Short mmCIF file of C-alpha atoms and ligand atoms in Angstrom, two decimals:
data_model
loop_
_atom_site.label_atom_id
_atom_site.label_comp_id
_atom_site.label_asym_id
_atom_site.label_seq_id
_atom_site.Cartn_x
_atom_site.Cartn_y
_atom_site.Cartn_z
CA MET A 1 91.98 162.58 123.44
CA ILE A 2 90.48 163.41 126.83
CA LYS A 3 89.14 160.67 129.05
CA VAL A 4 86.98 162.09 131.84
CA ILE A 5 86.66 160.08 135.04
CA LYS A 6 83.87 161.27 137.31
CA VAL A 7 84.01 160.31 140.97
CA LYS A 8 82.18 161.31 144.12
CA ASP A 9 84.54 163.53 146.02
CA TYR A 10 88.06 164.80 146.53
CA ASP A 11 89.26 161.63 148.26
CA GLU A 12 88.16 159.52 145.31
CA ILE A 13 89.88 161.92 142.90
CA SER A 14 93.11 161.49 144.84
CA ALA A 15 92.76 157.70 144.96
CA LYS A 16 92.18 157.47 141.17
CA ALA A 17 95.06 159.86 140.48
CA PHE A 18 97.31 157.77 142.70
CA GLU A 19 96.38 154.63 140.71
CA VAL A 20 97.65 156.31 137.54
CA MET A 21 100.82 157.52 139.27
CA HIS A 22 101.50 154.17 140.92
CA GLU A 23 101.10 152.25 137.68
CA LEU A 24 103.68 154.50 136.02
CA ILE A 25 106.22 154.30 138.85
CA SER A 26 105.84 150.51 139.02
CA GLU A 27 106.43 150.16 135.28
CA LYS A 28 109.09 152.84 135.04
CA PRO A 29 110.94 153.54 138.31
CA ASP A 30 112.97 156.28 136.59
CA ALA A 31 109.88 158.11 135.33
CA VAL A 32 109.96 161.84 134.65
CA LEU A 33 107.13 163.70 136.37
CA GLY A 34 105.72 167.14 135.73
CA LEU A 35 104.25 168.40 139.00
CA ALA A 36 101.78 171.05 140.08
CA THR A 37 101.18 172.94 143.31
CA GLY A 38 97.82 174.16 144.68
CA SER A 39 95.10 172.31 146.61
CA SER A 40 94.14 169.89 143.83
CA PRO A 41 97.12 167.48 143.88
CA ILE A 42 97.70 167.49 147.67
CA GLY A 43 95.59 164.33 148.19
CA LEU A 44 97.56 162.55 145.46
CA TYR A 45 100.84 163.62 147.08
CA LYS A 46 99.64 162.35 150.48
CA LEU A 47 98.90 158.93 148.96
CA MET A 48 102.33 158.83 147.28
CA ILE A 49 103.93 159.54 150.68
CA LYS A 50 101.77 156.92 152.44
CA ASP A 51 102.64 154.31 149.82
CA HIS A 52 106.34 155.17 150.02
CA LYS A 53 106.33 154.86 153.83
CA GLU A 54 104.11 151.79 154.10
CA ASN A 55 105.02 149.82 150.99
CA GLY A 56 108.52 151.09 150.28
CA THR A 57 107.78 152.34 146.76
CA SER A 58 110.93 154.22 145.86
CA TYR A 59 111.23 157.47 143.92
CA LYS A 60 115.03 157.54 144.03
CA ASP A 61 115.37 157.41 140.25
CA VAL A 62 112.45 159.73 139.48
CA ARG A 63 113.07 163.21 138.11
CA THR A 64 110.56 166.01 138.60
CA TYR A 65 109.85 169.31 136.87
CA ASN A 66 107.42 171.73 138.48
CA LEU A 67 105.10 173.87 136.44
CA ASP A 68 105.67 177.23 138.02
CA GLU A 69 106.92 179.53 140.75
CA TYR A 70 105.94 182.96 142.01
CA ILE A 71 108.26 185.88 141.26
CA GLY A 72 109.14 188.09 144.23
CA LEU A 73 108.88 185.47 146.98
CA ASP A 74 112.00 184.10 148.62
CA ARG A 75 112.13 180.34 148.09
CA ASN A 76 112.02 179.90 151.87
CA HIS A 77 108.74 181.86 152.12
CA PRO A 78 106.10 179.29 153.22
CA GLU A 79 103.97 180.03 150.13
CA SER A 80 106.74 179.78 147.54
CA TYR A 81 106.17 176.76 145.36
CA TYR A 82 109.64 175.56 146.35
CA SER A 83 108.46 175.44 150.00
CA PHE A 84 105.08 174.02 149.06
CA MET A 85 106.59 171.11 147.14
CA HIS A 86 109.12 170.28 149.82
CA ARG A 87 106.51 170.48 152.60
CA ASN A 88 103.83 168.49 150.76
CA LEU A 89 105.93 165.94 148.88
CA PHE A 90 109.68 166.07 148.50
CA ASP A 91 110.63 166.12 152.20
CA GLU A 92 108.74 162.84 152.66
CA LEU A 93 109.98 160.91 149.60
CA ASP A 94 113.42 159.67 148.57
CA ILE A 95 113.81 161.77 145.41
CA PRO A 96 117.38 163.10 145.39
CA GLU A 97 117.39 166.90 145.59
CA GLU A 98 119.38 167.09 142.33
CA ASN A 99 116.51 165.32 140.52
CA ILE A 100 114.05 168.05 141.56
CA HIS A 101 113.52 171.00 139.23
CA ILE A 102 111.46 174.09 140.02
CA PRO A 103 111.67 177.29 137.94
CA SER A 104 114.08 179.66 139.68
CA ASN A 105 112.98 183.20 140.48
CA VAL A 106 116.45 184.27 141.55
CA GLY A 107 118.82 186.35 139.35
CA ASP A 108 118.09 186.90 135.65
CA ILE A 109 114.62 185.43 135.28
CA TYR A 110 114.62 185.65 131.46
CA GLU A 111 117.77 183.54 131.45
CA ASN A 112 116.14 181.15 133.94
CA CYS A 113 113.22 180.71 131.51
CA ASP A 114 115.63 179.79 128.70
CA ASP A 115 117.50 177.37 130.98
CA TYR A 116 114.24 175.74 132.07
CA ASN A 117 113.12 175.32 128.46
CA ARG A 118 116.41 173.67 127.58
CA MET A 119 115.97 171.27 130.52
CA LEU A 120 112.37 170.51 129.55
CA ASP A 121 113.35 169.84 125.95
CA GLU A 122 115.68 167.11 127.18
CA ALA A 123 113.45 165.84 129.98
CA ASN A 124 110.66 164.01 128.10
CA ILE A 125 108.02 164.15 130.83
CA ASP A 126 106.14 160.86 131.17
CA LEU A 127 103.28 162.16 133.30
CA GLN A 128 102.28 165.78 133.77
CA ILE A 129 100.04 166.50 136.78
CA LEU A 130 97.80 169.54 136.36
CA GLY A 131 95.23 171.47 138.34
CA ILE A 132 93.01 174.00 136.58
CA GLY A 133 92.21 177.60 137.44
CA SER A 134 88.59 178.72 137.68
CA ASN A 135 89.34 180.73 134.50
CA GLY A 136 90.72 177.66 132.71
CA HIS A 137 94.40 178.38 133.28
CA ILE A 138 96.95 175.57 133.41
CA GLY A 139 100.25 176.27 135.08
CA PHE A 140 100.05 180.05 135.20
CA ASN A 141 99.09 180.22 131.52
CA GLU A 142 96.22 182.63 131.76
CA PRO A 143 93.46 183.04 129.13
CA GLY A 144 94.94 184.52 125.96
CA THR A 145 98.31 182.74 126.31
CA SER A 146 99.57 181.36 123.01
CA PHE A 147 99.36 177.60 122.61
CA ASP A 148 102.94 177.84 121.28
CA SER A 149 104.23 179.38 124.50
CA VAL A 150 107.24 177.95 126.33
CA THR A 151 108.51 178.85 129.81
CA HIS A 152 107.87 182.54 130.36
CA ILE A 153 107.09 185.31 132.83
CA VAL A 154 103.41 186.09 133.42
CA ASP A 155 101.36 188.84 135.01
CA LEU A 156 98.70 187.02 137.02
CA LYS A 157 95.07 187.85 136.26
CA GLU A 158 92.97 189.41 138.99
CA SER A 159 90.83 186.27 139.26
CA THR A 160 93.94 184.15 139.92
CA ILE A 161 95.25 186.61 142.51
CA LYS A 162 91.85 186.47 144.23
CA ASP A 163 91.76 182.66 144.07
CA ASN A 164 95.23 182.43 145.60
CA ALA A 165 94.65 185.03 148.35
CA ARG A 166 93.46 182.17 150.56
CA PHE A 167 97.11 181.14 150.92
CA PHE A 168 98.12 184.69 151.90
CA ASP A 169 95.84 185.43 154.90
CA ASN A 170 93.07 186.32 152.41
CA ASP A 171 95.00 189.53 151.75
CA ILE A 172 95.15 190.26 148.02
CA SER A 173 97.98 192.74 148.54
CA LYS A 174 100.24 189.92 149.79
CA VAL A 175 99.77 187.75 146.67
CA PRO A 176 102.63 188.05 144.17
CA THR A 177 101.50 189.57 140.87
CA GLN A 178 103.95 187.75 138.63
CA ALA A 179 105.11 184.20 138.14
CA ILE A 180 107.39 182.09 135.96
CA THR A 181 105.55 179.23 134.30
CA MET A 182 106.08 176.40 131.86
CA GLY A 183 104.31 177.35 128.63
CA ILE A 184 101.43 175.49 127.06
CA SER A 185 103.66 173.90 124.46
CA ASN A 186 105.92 172.52 127.25
CA VAL A 187 102.85 171.02 128.97
CA MET A 188 101.62 169.49 125.72
CA SER A 189 104.99 167.75 125.20
CA ALA A 190 104.29 165.37 128.12
CA LYS A 191 103.50 161.82 127.07
CA LYS A 192 100.51 161.64 129.38
CA ILE A 193 98.61 164.39 131.22
CA LEU A 194 96.53 163.95 134.36
CA LEU A 195 94.34 166.88 135.40
CA VAL A 196 92.50 166.83 138.72
CA ALA A 197 89.69 169.24 139.62
CA SER A 198 87.41 169.45 142.61
CA GLY A 199 84.62 171.80 143.63
CA GLU A 200 81.92 173.80 141.90
CA ASN A 201 84.16 176.80 141.20
CA LYS A 202 85.93 174.58 138.63
CA ALA A 203 82.73 173.40 136.88
CA SER A 204 82.57 176.02 134.15
CA ALA A 205 86.29 175.70 133.38
CA ILE A 206 85.95 171.91 133.15
CA GLN A 207 82.89 172.20 130.93
CA ALA A 208 84.72 174.59 128.59
CA THR A 209 87.84 172.41 128.61
CA VAL A 210 86.06 169.22 127.69
CA MET A 211 83.07 170.37 125.62
CA GLY A 212 83.97 173.83 124.40
CA PRO A 213 85.90 174.96 121.35
CA VAL A 214 89.69 174.71 121.48
CA THR A 215 90.59 178.32 122.11
CA GLU A 216 93.38 180.31 123.70
CA ASN A 217 90.66 181.99 125.79
CA VAL A 218 90.40 178.70 127.71
CA PRO A 219 94.01 177.50 128.00
CA ALA A 220 93.05 174.00 129.20
CA SER A 221 90.93 173.43 126.09
CA VAL A 222 94.22 172.75 124.26
CA LEU A 223 94.19 169.36 126.02
CA GLN A 224 91.60 168.23 123.45
CA ASN A 225 94.52 168.19 120.99
CA HIS A 226 96.67 165.88 123.15
CA PRO A 227 96.62 162.11 122.49
CA ASP A 228 96.53 160.96 126.13
CA VAL A 229 94.77 163.07 128.78
CA ILE A 230 92.88 161.90 131.85
CA ILE A 231 90.71 164.43 133.71
CA ILE A 232 89.47 163.30 137.11
CA VAL A 233 86.64 165.38 138.55
CA ASP A 234 84.30 165.14 141.49
CA GLU A 235 80.56 165.61 141.27
CA GLU A 236 80.78 169.36 141.88
CA ALA A 237 83.54 170.06 139.36
CA ALA A 238 81.78 167.91 136.79
CA GLY A 239 78.77 170.23 137.09
CA SER A 240 76.55 169.82 134.08
CA LEU A 241 78.91 167.22 132.57
CA TRP A 242 77.99 164.98 135.47
CA LYS A 243 74.28 165.32 134.77
CA GLN A 244 74.66 164.81 131.03
CA LYS A 245 76.95 161.84 130.96
CA ARG A 246 76.56 159.93 134.16
C1 F6R B 1 99.87 175.19 140.26
C2 F6R B 1 99.30 175.70 139.04
C3 F6R B 1 97.92 176.21 138.93
C4 F6R B 1 96.91 175.44 139.76
C5 F6R B 1 95.51 176.04 139.60
C6 F6R B 1 94.51 175.34 140.49
O1 F6R B 1 101.22 174.78 140.08
O2 F6R B 1 100.00 175.74 138.10
O3 F6R B 1 97.54 176.17 137.58
O4 F6R B 1 96.91 174.10 139.36
O5 F6R B 1 95.54 177.39 139.92
O6 F6R B 1 94.85 175.57 141.83
P1 F6R B 1 94.12 174.78 143.00
O7 F6R B 1 94.49 173.35 142.84
O8 F6R B 1 94.70 175.37 144.28
O9 F6R B 1 92.67 175.03 142.85
#
């Protein structure tokens, strides 16, 4: 079941998302988190860091599993998801490095996918944080991905490469064309899922996710089949949903 929470702007999205995160960490200090990169969760991560620094909330027993990683970028490249996560979250919290898991793009990537699936099978993610692509992707599961998919290698769609060019000097040729991603079935195994979306370029994907048919053409629409999903959107991402249901 999807619960949609509509708020005014990005800051309010982050504050609401932090409430959900904080409740979990308070109740279960050894929670298992599924984490996302991209612009959407950065505000949430900032609030987690602020709370850790100001109130001493500890993440020392938390384990994390990231959704995805580009293929073909060294992990020390500033736009690798390894770098992104350390810069925007891990370097500022007290999560032990051995509790942090990000798909590895080094060596035999097919083997890395199998290893990641084995880890996820044992992990039992309590809370999976998601953003959503303007085409409805979750993780890097692009439209057409099977709902049964597990961690796999993907060719990124042109729309995703264009969306992500902003992190690569707006130069499409610098954006990696492949990634390793958790599959949709891995995402759906989480006990609770929290998706955050901001801005009008997400409105049609959100509309299709919440109101449309459940179809592999809109990967996020699978969330309608999950028992516990919260989607937090701002006015712009809510688009016509905002007008209909406010
Ligand atoms: C990131 C990820 C992607 C993003 C999505 C939205 O780990 O898996 O699915 O969540 O592309 O990106 P932003 O938040 O930058 O709009």
